[in-house]
XYZ file of C-alpha atoms in Angstrom:
727
model
C 67.760 77.148 113.929
C 68.134 78.993 117.065
C 71.619 78.060 117.995
C 73.014 78.461 114.494
C 71.985 82.259 114.921
C 73.725 82.230 118.030
C 76.770 80.927 116.747
C 76.418 83.037 113.377
C 76.360 86.203 116.021
C 79.254 85.020 118.059
C 81.439 84.565 114.899
C 80.530 88.121 113.800
C 81.584 89.500 117.173
C 84.912 87.657 117.299
C 85.667 89.031 113.597
C 84.631 92.308 114.707
C 86.771 91.829 117.706
C 89.817 90.890 115.904
C 89.558 93.513 113.433
C 89.294 96.474 115.935
C 91.725 95.189 118.552
C 94.318 93.125 116.826
C 96.025 95.905 114.915
C 99.619 95.768 114.174
C 101.849 98.450 115.340
C 103.093 100.869 112.696
C 106.413 102.049 113.299
C 109.440 103.244 111.750
C 111.936 100.946 110.598
C 115.516 101.757 110.757
C 117.355 101.570 107.267
C 120.892 103.000 108.022
C 122.898 104.997 109.943
C 125.796 107.694 109.143
C 128.341 108.931 111.423
C 128.831 112.663 111.908
C 131.485 112.514 114.233
C 134.073 115.871 113.872
C 131.890 116.693 110.900
C 128.662 117.850 112.803
C 129.642 118.206 116.454
C 126.355 117.376 118.353
C 123.650 117.663 115.791
C 120.377 119.179 117.057
C 118.111 119.302 114.011
C 117.985 118.112 110.348
C 116.211 118.887 107.107
C 116.209 118.216 103.325
C 115.490 120.601 100.360
C 112.086 119.208 98.849
C 114.008 117.474 95.943
C 116.478 115.521 98.643
C 119.419 116.704 97.015
C 120.707 118.757 99.899
C 120.775 118.154 103.667
C 120.916 120.813 106.599
C 121.821 120.279 110.165
C 122.112 122.594 113.201
C 125.317 122.253 115.365
C 124.512 122.629 118.784
C 128.333 122.543 120.095
C 131.455 124.197 119.242
C 130.854 126.706 116.458
C 127.204 128.333 116.105
C 126.213 127.394 112.683
C 123.931 125.893 110.366
C 125.616 123.410 107.889
C 124.782 122.581 104.170
C 125.912 119.512 102.150
C 124.891 118.119 98.857
C 123.351 114.396 98.535
C 124.064 112.510 95.413
C 121.330 110.140 95.753
C 118.102 112.177 96.775
C 116.905 111.473 100.414
C 119.900 108.823 100.942
C 121.964 109.673 104.015
C 124.788 107.353 102.610
C 125.331 109.286 99.732
C 126.290 112.389 101.683
C 129.124 114.449 100.168
C 130.848 115.885 103.342
C 133.354 117.595 101.265
C 130.620 120.110 99.722
C 130.008 121.761 103.240
C 128.453 125.262 103.171
C 128.478 127.071 106.613
C 125.752 129.769 107.732
C 126.776 131.474 110.936
C 124.292 132.424 113.318
C 125.858 134.164 116.252
C 125.477 137.985 116.178
C 124.926 140.977 118.251
C 122.648 139.240 120.580
C 124.925 136.630 121.671
C 123.096 133.743 119.922
C 124.807 130.492 121.256
C 123.959 126.827 120.622
C 121.422 126.733 118.075
C 118.618 124.045 118.497
C 115.735 123.732 115.927
C 115.661 125.654 112.284
C 113.061 125.776 109.710
C 112.880 127.153 106.154
C 109.962 129.140 104.729
C 107.469 127.500 102.067
C 109.912 128.562 99.102
C 113.270 128.083 100.952
C 114.281 131.713 100.678
C 114.320 132.353 104.371
C 115.734 130.088 107.397
C 114.655 130.585 111.040
C 116.618 129.266 113.951
C 116.065 129.314 117.620
C 118.125 128.132 120.741
C 117.406 126.950 124.262
C 117.697 130.803 125.654
C 114.956 131.980 123.254
C 117.164 133.547 121.022
C 115.408 133.752 117.414
C 117.146 134.740 114.074
C 115.869 135.020 110.483
C 118.275 134.965 107.398
C 117.212 135.539 103.662
C 118.741 133.209 101.106
C 119.574 134.705 97.844
C 118.904 131.214 96.236
C 116.289 128.902 97.510
C 117.730 126.352 100.152
C 121.348 127.676 99.588
C 123.615 128.926 102.727
C 125.980 130.463 100.329
C 124.972 134.053 100.509
C 122.921 134.755 103.198
C 121.510 138.044 104.756
C 120.789 138.531 108.358
C 117.197 139.985 108.617
C 116.709 142.589 111.614
C 116.321 141.668 114.894
C 112.522 141.618 115.577
C 113.080 142.530 119.265
C 111.428 139.204 120.463
C 113.222 136.689 122.928
C 110.618 133.967 123.068
C 111.540 132.873 126.385
C 110.223 136.111 127.758
C 108.279 137.884 125.308
C 105.422 137.594 124.392
C 105.182 134.634 126.708
C 107.432 134.874 129.903
C 106.260 131.316 131.062
C 108.133 129.577 128.103
C 111.099 127.836 129.926
C 113.057 126.300 126.903
C 112.669 126.416 123.143
C 114.164 123.811 120.931
C 112.138 123.724 117.586
C 110.349 125.833 115.450
C 107.596 125.110 112.969
C 104.993 126.811 110.455
C 101.930 126.314 109.015
C 101.713 125.943 105.096
C 101.212 129.704 104.548
C 103.355 131.011 107.131
C 100.499 132.817 108.999
C 101.182 130.419 112.300
C 104.358 129.797 113.872
C 104.823 127.021 116.575
C 107.480 126.692 119.295
C 107.901 123.631 121.737
C 108.333 124.366 125.722
C 110.269 121.587 126.389
C 111.131 121.430 130.280
C 108.819 122.376 133.015
C 105.589 123.183 130.963
C 106.056 120.351 127.991
C 103.550 122.291 125.494
C 103.330 123.238 122.024
C 102.757 126.912 121.740
C 101.200 128.694 118.904
C 101.685 132.190 117.750
C 99.714 134.183 114.928
C 101.851 136.173 112.278
C 99.764 139.096 110.485
C 102.330 138.915 107.926
C 103.338 135.443 106.976
C 106.883 134.214 108.226
C 107.468 137.864 109.359
C 108.144 137.060 113.349
C 107.958 140.855 114.198
C 104.247 140.408 113.737
C 103.693 137.833 116.282
C 100.697 137.487 118.757
C 100.385 134.756 121.144
C 97.749 132.417 120.196
C 96.835 128.738 121.762
C 98.881 126.233 123.467
C 98.694 122.136 123.890
C 99.815 120.250 126.748
C 102.137 117.308 126.152
C 101.132 114.676 128.989
C 102.534 111.460 129.835
C 106.454 112.297 129.052
C 109.009 111.302 131.554
C 111.988 113.396 130.206
C 112.370 116.680 128.532
C 110.756 117.246 125.117
C 113.148 117.941 122.163
C 111.455 118.312 118.817
C 108.226 118.347 117.082
C 107.021 117.997 113.416
C 103.572 117.968 111.557
C 102.370 116.047 108.682
C 102.002 117.517 105.138
C 98.496 119.103 105.941
C 98.701 119.669 109.832
C 96.507 116.754 110.822
C 98.974 114.849 112.732
C 101.677 115.902 115.153
C 104.734 114.158 116.293
C 106.528 115.093 119.398
C 109.846 113.394 120.596
C 111.544 112.955 124.004
C 115.096 113.510 124.554
C 116.942 111.236 127.155
C 119.944 109.117 127.482
C 117.783 106.280 128.783
C 116.182 103.834 125.848
C 113.463 103.461 128.069
C 112.551 106.928 128.175
C 112.527 107.802 124.631
C 109.426 107.844 122.504
C 107.765 109.572 119.759
C 104.349 110.745 120.725
C 101.735 111.375 117.713
C 98.753 113.069 117.998
C 95.627 113.447 115.370
C 94.417 117.003 114.801
C 90.779 117.353 113.566
C 91.576 120.672 112.076
C 95.009 121.087 110.324
C 97.294 123.082 112.291
C 94.825 123.716 114.853
C 96.602 122.447 118.153
C 93.603 123.020 120.382
C 91.867 119.763 118.331
C 94.863 117.502 119.126
C 93.926 114.055 120.423
C 96.463 111.443 121.625
C 96.885 108.661 119.291
C 99.637 106.545 120.562
C 103.727 106.344 120.996
C 106.332 104.309 119.518
C 109.801 103.752 121.081
C 113.036 105.554 119.475
C 115.391 102.481 118.732
C 118.994 102.802 117.515
C 121.451 100.272 116.361
C 124.057 99.940 119.270
C 124.530 100.872 122.964
C 127.664 102.469 124.062
C 129.547 101.371 127.277
C 127.781 103.656 129.224
C 124.689 101.820 128.520
C 123.144 104.778 125.998
C 123.132 104.722 122.512
C 123.108 108.501 121.626
C 120.742 111.161 122.966
C 117.823 111.809 120.347
C 117.492 115.299 119.152
C 115.870 116.681 115.859
C 113.653 114.844 113.557
C 112.474 115.432 109.836
C 110.697 113.945 107.120
C 111.036 113.426 103.334
C 108.964 115.382 100.940
C 106.767 112.441 100.311
C 106.521 111.541 104.011
C 107.865 107.926 103.284
C 111.113 108.508 105.285
C 112.010 109.786 108.872
C 115.280 111.309 109.823
C 116.656 111.671 113.303
C 119.770 113.193 114.536
C 121.551 111.938 117.847
C 124.365 113.297 119.623
C 127.124 111.998 122.417
C 125.667 113.282 125.554
C 127.751 115.736 127.137
C 130.246 116.045 124.660
C 130.943 115.474 120.987
C 131.868 111.882 119.943
C 131.130 108.584 117.886
C 127.127 108.980 118.860
C 126.943 111.946 116.765
C 124.920 110.383 113.942
C 122.129 110.682 111.609
C 119.625 107.718 111.240
C 117.330 106.928 108.293
C 113.949 105.186 108.750
C 111.492 103.383 106.202
C 107.893 104.248 106.888
C 105.323 102.070 105.614
C 103.098 104.743 104.591
C 103.510 108.711 104.516
C 104.089 109.932 108.166
C 103.356 106.279 109.277
C 104.029 106.489 112.879
C 101.382 104.801 114.898
C 98.716 105.081 112.530
C 98.544 105.027 108.731
C 96.326 107.323 106.754
C 95.465 107.715 103.095
C 96.570 110.849 101.433
C 92.800 112.104 102.265
C 93.048 115.334 101.009
C 94.441 114.343 97.665
C 92.152 111.672 97.308
C 89.192 113.650 97.496
C 90.727 116.460 95.586
C 90.870 113.747 92.959
C 87.079 112.446 93.343
C 86.348 116.349 93.102
C 88.547 116.653 89.895
C 86.677 113.620 88.547
C 83.233 115.186 88.897
C 84.348 118.307 87.337
C 85.822 116.549 84.469
C 82.782 114.670 83.627
C 80.811 118.120 83.337
C 83.474 119.594 81.134
C 83.852 116.674 78.992
C 80.112 116.577 78.211
C 79.870 120.394 77.750
C 82.778 120.476 75.750
C 81.741 117.936 73.332
C 78.349 119.013 72.831
C 79.100 122.735 72.238
C 81.582 121.597 69.428
C 78.758 119.812 67.937
C 77.055 122.983 67.526
C 80.010 124.672 66.215
C 80.112 121.965 63.496
C 76.510 122.361 62.871
C 76.591 125.679 62.059
C 79.851 125.380 59.954
C 78.007 122.821 57.882
C 74.518 124.142 58.004
C 74.013 123.838 54.264
C 74.920 120.187 53.832
C 71.971 117.906 53.580
C 74.011 115.281 55.851
C 74.801 116.363 59.265
C 75.977 112.886 60.631
C 79.471 113.265 62.232
C 81.804 111.016 63.952
C 84.825 112.355 65.659
C 87.835 111.321 67.575
C 89.211 113.653 70.282
C 92.767 113.342 71.624
C 93.555 115.433 74.738
C 96.840 115.553 75.582
C 97.229 117.376 78.724
C 101.008 116.864 79.266
C 103.055 118.387 76.395
C 105.449 115.222 76.566
C 102.857 112.915 75.488
C 101.851 114.840 72.695
C 104.284 113.090 70.568
C 101.934 110.192 70.791
C 99.299 112.051 68.487
C 100.380 110.002 65.494
C 100.383 106.761 66.953
C 96.578 107.433 68.188
C 95.092 108.270 65.137
C 92.093 106.477 63.867
C 89.224 106.949 61.478
C 85.471 107.196 61.917
C 83.388 106.669 58.999
C 80.277 108.597 58.803
C 76.649 107.038 57.933
C 73.285 108.475 56.857
C 70.463 106.947 58.968
C 66.931 107.740 58.670
C 64.731 108.447 61.483
C 64.507 105.715 64.204
C 60.852 104.527 64.640
C 59.449 102.426 67.403
C 55.930 101.893 65.592
C 56.407 101.168 61.940
C 59.237 99.097 60.154
C 59.279 102.004 57.337
C 59.132 105.376 59.105
C 57.382 107.970 57.270
C 59.530 110.390 55.165
C 60.501 113.607 57.051
C 62.962 116.547 55.593
C 63.614 116.994 59.443
C 65.353 113.810 59.969
C 67.274 112.916 63.155
C 71.242 113.241 62.712
C 73.565 110.859 64.482
C 76.929 111.717 65.677
C 79.523 110.097 67.772
C 82.698 111.361 69.649
C 85.569 109.675 71.019
C 88.317 111.058 73.555
C 91.260 110.199 75.138
C 93.176 112.453 77.295
C 96.522 112.591 79.437
C 97.381 114.986 82.194
C 98.973 115.740 85.394
C 97.260 118.166 88.034
C 98.044 118.995 91.708
C 101.379 120.054 93.078
C 99.887 122.688 95.477
C 100.509 122.752 99.197
C 99.202 119.477 100.725
C 97.560 118.240 97.611
C 99.727 115.641 95.938
C 100.187 115.595 92.125
C 97.873 113.527 90.330
C 98.400 111.803 86.630
C 94.917 111.288 85.210
C 94.067 109.412 81.937
C 90.506 109.810 80.503
C 88.645 107.885 77.836
C 85.065 108.349 76.819
C 82.536 107.967 74.160
C 79.789 110.001 73.374
C 76.647 109.083 71.092
C 73.912 111.700 70.049
C 71.203 112.456 67.783
C 69.758 115.781 66.996
C 67.103 117.194 64.521
C 66.330 120.548 62.851
C 62.827 121.928 64.341
C 60.345 123.703 62.378
C 61.663 126.954 63.570
C 65.023 125.917 62.251
C 66.762 125.547 65.577
C 68.356 122.476 67.066
C 67.163 119.769 69.575
C 69.356 116.790 70.654
C 70.167 114.139 72.952
C 73.635 112.708 73.915
C 74.955 109.764 76.075
C 78.357 109.517 77.299
C 80.433 106.715 78.863
C 83.659 107.942 80.604
C 86.440 106.377 82.388
C 88.996 108.338 84.797
C 92.118 106.429 86.064
C 93.992 108.721 88.692
C 97.231 107.858 89.975
C 98.002 109.956 93.151
C 101.757 110.429 93.090
C 102.610 109.423 96.713
C 104.208 106.609 98.766
C 101.081 104.650 99.139
C 100.495 103.729 95.436
C 97.133 105.365 95.497
C 94.836 105.231 92.429
C 91.278 105.999 91.659
C 89.156 104.339 88.878
C 85.882 105.799 87.960
C 83.113 105.331 85.746
C 80.443 107.606 84.623
C 77.431 107.516 82.525
C 75.604 110.724 81.455
C 72.389 111.711 79.696
C 72.234 115.225 77.958
C 69.383 117.174 76.456
C 70.657 120.397 74.467
C 69.029 122.890 72.339
C 69.531 126.331 70.410
C 67.478 129.110 71.846
C 67.222 132.134 69.559
C 67.744 135.564 71.124
C 67.531 137.596 67.995
C 68.385 137.630 64.325
C 71.960 137.768 65.045
C 72.583 135.885 68.383
C 71.875 132.455 69.707
C 71.831 130.849 72.959
C 73.202 127.472 73.178
C 72.048 125.466 76.388
C 72.194 121.884 77.643
C 71.108 120.249 80.803
C 72.551 116.653 81.758
C 72.626 114.217 84.603
C 75.483 111.812 85.712
C 75.801 108.520 87.673
C 79.292 108.115 89.018
C 81.084 105.183 90.467
C 84.440 105.524 91.836
C 86.955 102.764 92.935
C 89.759 103.772 95.741
C 92.726 101.648 95.371
C 96.120 101.069 97.213
C 98.816 98.915 95.710
C 96.173 97.505 93.324
C 93.731 96.393 96.005
C 90.325 98.052 96.163
C 89.867 99.549 99.735
C 86.788 101.609 99.238
C 83.846 102.355 96.752
C 81.927 105.476 96.225
C 78.912 106.398 94.253
C 77.885 109.756 93.094
C 75.259 111.696 91.043
C 75.193 115.015 89.590
C 73.378 117.515 87.718
C 74.721 120.165 85.609
C 73.848 122.937 82.817
C 75.967 124.928 80.616
C 74.951 127.856 78.539
C 76.750 129.623 75.708
C 76.034 132.909 74.082
C 77.124 133.465 70.504
C 76.644 136.171 68.203
C 76.382 135.658 64.613
C 77.391 139.009 63.399
C 80.948 138.809 62.414
C 83.913 141.311 61.988
C 86.730 141.445 59.632
C 87.328 138.988 56.596
C 87.912 136.041 59.274
C 84.597 136.228 60.530
C 85.300 137.119 64.188
C 82.514 136.620 66.614
C 82.285 137.380 70.582
C 80.543 134.890 72.732
C 80.537 133.834 76.354
C 80.181 130.532 78.269
C 79.322 129.100 81.647
C 79.075 125.989 83.377
C 77.319 124.979 86.577
C 77.218 121.833 88.423
C 75.865 120.296 91.656
C 77.768 116.555 92.744
C 76.817 114.551 95.370
C 78.998 111.692 96.578
C 77.845 109.254 98.959
C 79.352 108.396 102.232
C 81.872 105.489 102.232
C 84.259 103.730 104.073
C 88.036 103.240 103.236
C 89.032 99.918 104.929
C 92.704 100.212 104.023
C 94.850 97.366 103.746
C 97.069 95.137 106.253
C 99.934 97.123 105.640
C 98.344 100.651 106.328
C 96.142 99.362 109.046
C 93.950 102.070 108.471
C 90.268 102.480 108.191
C 88.290 105.647 107.443
C 84.781 106.630 107.216
C 83.915 109.478 105.056
C 80.919 111.462 105.268
C 78.489 112.263 102.286
C 79.782 115.306 100.211
C 77.831 117.711 98.143
C 79.344 120.513 96.267
C 79.065 122.868 93.544
C 81.336 123.656 90.885
C 81.380 126.294 87.868
C 82.931 128.587 85.453
C 82.573 131.287 83.038
C 84.235 132.462 80.196
C 84.133 135.254 77.437
C 86.223 135.895 74.556
C 85.996 135.627 70.657
C 86.206 133.146 67.889
C 86.765 132.998 64.234
C 85.618 130.611 61.476
C 86.450 131.738 58.312
C 85.749 129.133 55.037
C 87.879 129.431 52.126
C 86.343 127.894 48.981
C 88.719 126.029 46.398
C 86.798 124.743 43.175
C 84.511 122.166 44.925
C 86.768 121.781 48.220
C 86.411 123.744 51.259
C 89.017 124.856 54.127
C 87.829 126.029 57.056
C 90.091 128.066 59.569
C 89.045 128.447 63.154
C 89.871 129.014 66.803
C 89.167 130.976 69.673
C 90.454 132.799 72.788
C 88.659 133.244 75.959
C 89.284 134.242 79.479
C 88.031 131.931 81.990
C 87.499 132.256 85.849
C 86.554 129.394 87.962
C 84.414 130.152 90.831
C 84.345 127.019 92.259
C 84.275 127.609 96.012
C 86.536 126.052 98.586
C 84.847 122.360 99.504
C 85.014 121.185 103.170
C 84.979 117.286 103.656
C 84.548 115.080 106.853
C 86.176 111.804 107.865
C 87.194 110.001 110.946
C 89.863 107.444 111.634
C 88.756 104.027 113.348
C 91.797 104.622 115.868
C 90.943 107.450 117.626
C 87.413 108.095 116.098
C 88.073 111.914 115.927
C 86.209 113.568 112.922
C 88.568 115.658 110.914
C 87.407 118.373 108.438
C 89.891 119.195 105.547
C 89.453 121.731 102.833
C 89.903 121.277 98.843
C 90.666 124.597 97.472
C 90.276 125.648 93.543
C 93.521 125.105 91.820
C 93.098 128.679 89.906
C 90.635 131.536 89.561
C 92.113 133.288 86.522
C 92.974 131.450 83.416
C 93.268 131.977 79.540
C 92.236 129.309 76.692
C 92.982 129.354 73.256
C 92.572 127.148 70.290
C 93.564 127.203 66.725
C 93.135 124.803 63.846
C 91.435 123.931 60.340
C 89.202 121.433 58.712
C 89.585 120.530 55.075
C 86.569 119.163 53.265
C 86.748 117.522 49.991
C 84.365 116.998 46.847
C 84.681 113.443 47.430
C 83.417 113.533 51.235
C 86.696 112.818 52.815
C 87.164 115.222 55.918
C 90.332 116.035 58.031
C 90.438 118.464 61.091
C 93.138 119.205 63.387
C 92.670 121.742 66.363
C 95.008 122.573 69.229
C 93.960 124.038 72.343
C 95.943 125.418 75.204
C 94.595 126.086 78.975
C 96.846 128.301 81.098
C 96.594 129.398 84.606
C 97.268 132.950 85.211
C 97.534 132.353 89.126
C 100.391 129.550 88.693
C 101.977 127.298 86.348
C 99.374 124.802 85.650
C 98.353 124.129 81.962
C 96.637 121.498 79.867
C 97.396 120.758 76.237
C 94.331 119.456 73.942
C 94.565 118.026 70.397
C 91.650 117.099 68.253
C 91.845 115.182 65.263
C 88.946 114.177 62.868
C 89.067 111.743 60.295
C 85.779 111.048 58.222
C 84.162 110.400 54.755
C 80.552 111.175 53.955
C 78.609 108.214 52.377
C 75.398 108.883 50.279
C 74.231 105.437 50.320
C 70.694 104.768 51.700
C 70.511 103.031 55.001
C 67.741 102.513 57.498
C 68.023 101.466 61.173
C 64.652 100.536 63.036
C 63.560 99.712 66.432
C 60.115 97.831 66.655
C 58.403 97.060 69.823
C 55.148 95.171 69.569
C 53.326 94.599 73.295
C 50.666 92.469 71.782
C 53.089 89.724 70.618
C 54.937 88.753 73.919
C 56.647 91.994 74.139
C 58.684 91.284 71.018
C 61.283 93.853 70.117
C 62.719 93.661 66.660
C 65.934 95.674 65.572
C 66.668 95.687 62.027
C 69.229 97.376 59.638
C 68.421 97.773 56.032
C 70.823 98.999 53.128
C 69.934 99.551 49.381
C 72.420 98.430 46.634
C 70.717 99.814 43.561
C 68.372 97.138 42.736
C 69.517 94.965 45.759
C 68.463 94.901 49.476
C 70.256 93.654 52.607
C 68.609 93.231 55.582
C 69.663 92.165 59.065
C 67.276 91.903 61.956
C 67.063 90.319 65.295
C 64.125 89.709 67.848
C 63.960 89.431 71.635
C 60.973 88.904 73.861
C 61.604 91.470 76.444
C 59.720 90.096 79.460
C 59.367 86.344 78.818
C 60.959 83.933 81.542
C 62.406 81.996 78.842
C 63.958 84.587 76.507
C 63.521 83.985 72.737
C 66.568 85.090 70.661
C 66.543 85.121 66.975
C 68.512 86.502 63.854
C 67.552 86.746 60.265
C 69.523 87.927 57.178
C 67.432 88.851 54.229
C 68.588 89.367 50.635
C 66.490 90.430 47.910
C 66.669 92.189 44.432
C 64.097 94.014 42.297
C 64.146 93.762 38.361
């Protein structure tokens, strides 16, 4: 036994050793090369517009300009249309020569360019990412080789953070460092003040270019030299996005091109750029000393977004999706229960308050056309009070009313800065029961099971699949004769699976507690019975710590710390609910309009990667502060008990173009047959539990029952069907 334990420990050690030390190298794969000979003479930098339909170069020799070309197939350099050339000349009164790096602002309406001598220019573009009609910005008075930092020896690249409040230059020769500047006005270089700097060590030749990934947590620096042995891409991890003082070295890979010239070189690497999704790397080379056949652009495939040296999942997008799931669970519960209150008030004079609904939330207008295919009917049944003591419960005029609600939703959220867009599919079923109390208010209980599938639109094929189980208690609290306060308190249990290419890479559990309140006046105005109301939701969610083990292809293991965060929103508006009586049928016309403030704070989450063991903090920002929501629809109730209802709802952000569309369909039929449902638990008979269903057909009775010994080691199952008649 002793030796067996020793062997097991050794095996475990070997597994851990292999896992932590035998990691595959993550490096670019050369896909294609296109010659730029006599087209772009000594290309020094390269960029694409966001959709990949235009490519831009800086031209180091011959003429001082930037060049623009159309691309027939997005991000495919073999489809560049060289006949579509548009030039932007940058030489001006300051003697600007030999442009090196260039960069756009966040919406492509401004382009910045820098050269070795520290000259810096900016041009306004009349159309985003279009050099056709530029306007040069007035000289800011800075020469970035002497002012504000006289120690910069050569400048060859310029970068910005996501909001333009930070600018970065690379000092390529003697100091070999990245220098940070703060901009008090975004993208206005006349407002710069020098900030931090970060030294690049270990290089043998001059530096040429650098770049960040989409959230600024990785930085890439490239060497420029004629010798293949002295050309590497250096990769650094930043524990805080775009804070270069937090950078640590993660590794390097050698730059390799496809052929070698007669002089033993195969082109000198200059500028680099990534595709919008980070799945491709582009690099330009030039013919050293003159223009020639080594002026080229190279396209590389990456195994994951920005996958050089290390692969990481879209962490900010993944955690953002987890936050969205938590918010959605709270919203689905509160929204459904508040709709139950509206239905109860609308039908307060009906003896049968059972309701079974189907809700179709279509958060993408394109998918609204599917609504006719997703229709289904739910029939209403009348139940008597459930009993845990007697087979036949006592008569009670205040009986429990049962209801159910199914929902399906489709949507797309995200498209914000470093947050990748996410397509979300939500399915859920809620079952509830409520009763009229002695003071004619309602008290109820409801349980909801939900499933959310989130597809993160990134090159990594990342998905989240979550399941939630929620328990709610709700009630109506009278304020005075003319107004009520509807309230609910709920708790949820969450289980989230993180997947890459269909493989589960991490599992996270969560729990949350939430409450929602709505105020509603019963004093109506005008013939449409317009009433004012307000509503608020508050929730606290805690997600467990977990490890994302990645896949063989991503070679990535991340440990995420436990995350606790608050969510909430408040709204105010008015609703109308007017009933039109037509013989013995009724038509209810209803809807609302409300202003919604989302006061969910920014959420910080922390994680570290197994390669460098550096703890990184990223921030999830709320999507929109100011929003408006509107709803309009009708419910038609026939004398026969058949019900049809249709409501359309729109949620529109006032801060950006984000929106969702929802459609609520209800089909039902009220039945008056006498049915009875019982649960009977007898602890004196081996904890036997009997579940029975009784239905009357005039003089006939049908009863179906089953029994189960709850704590027996050998469970006793049984089922009986009884049919009887009384004459």
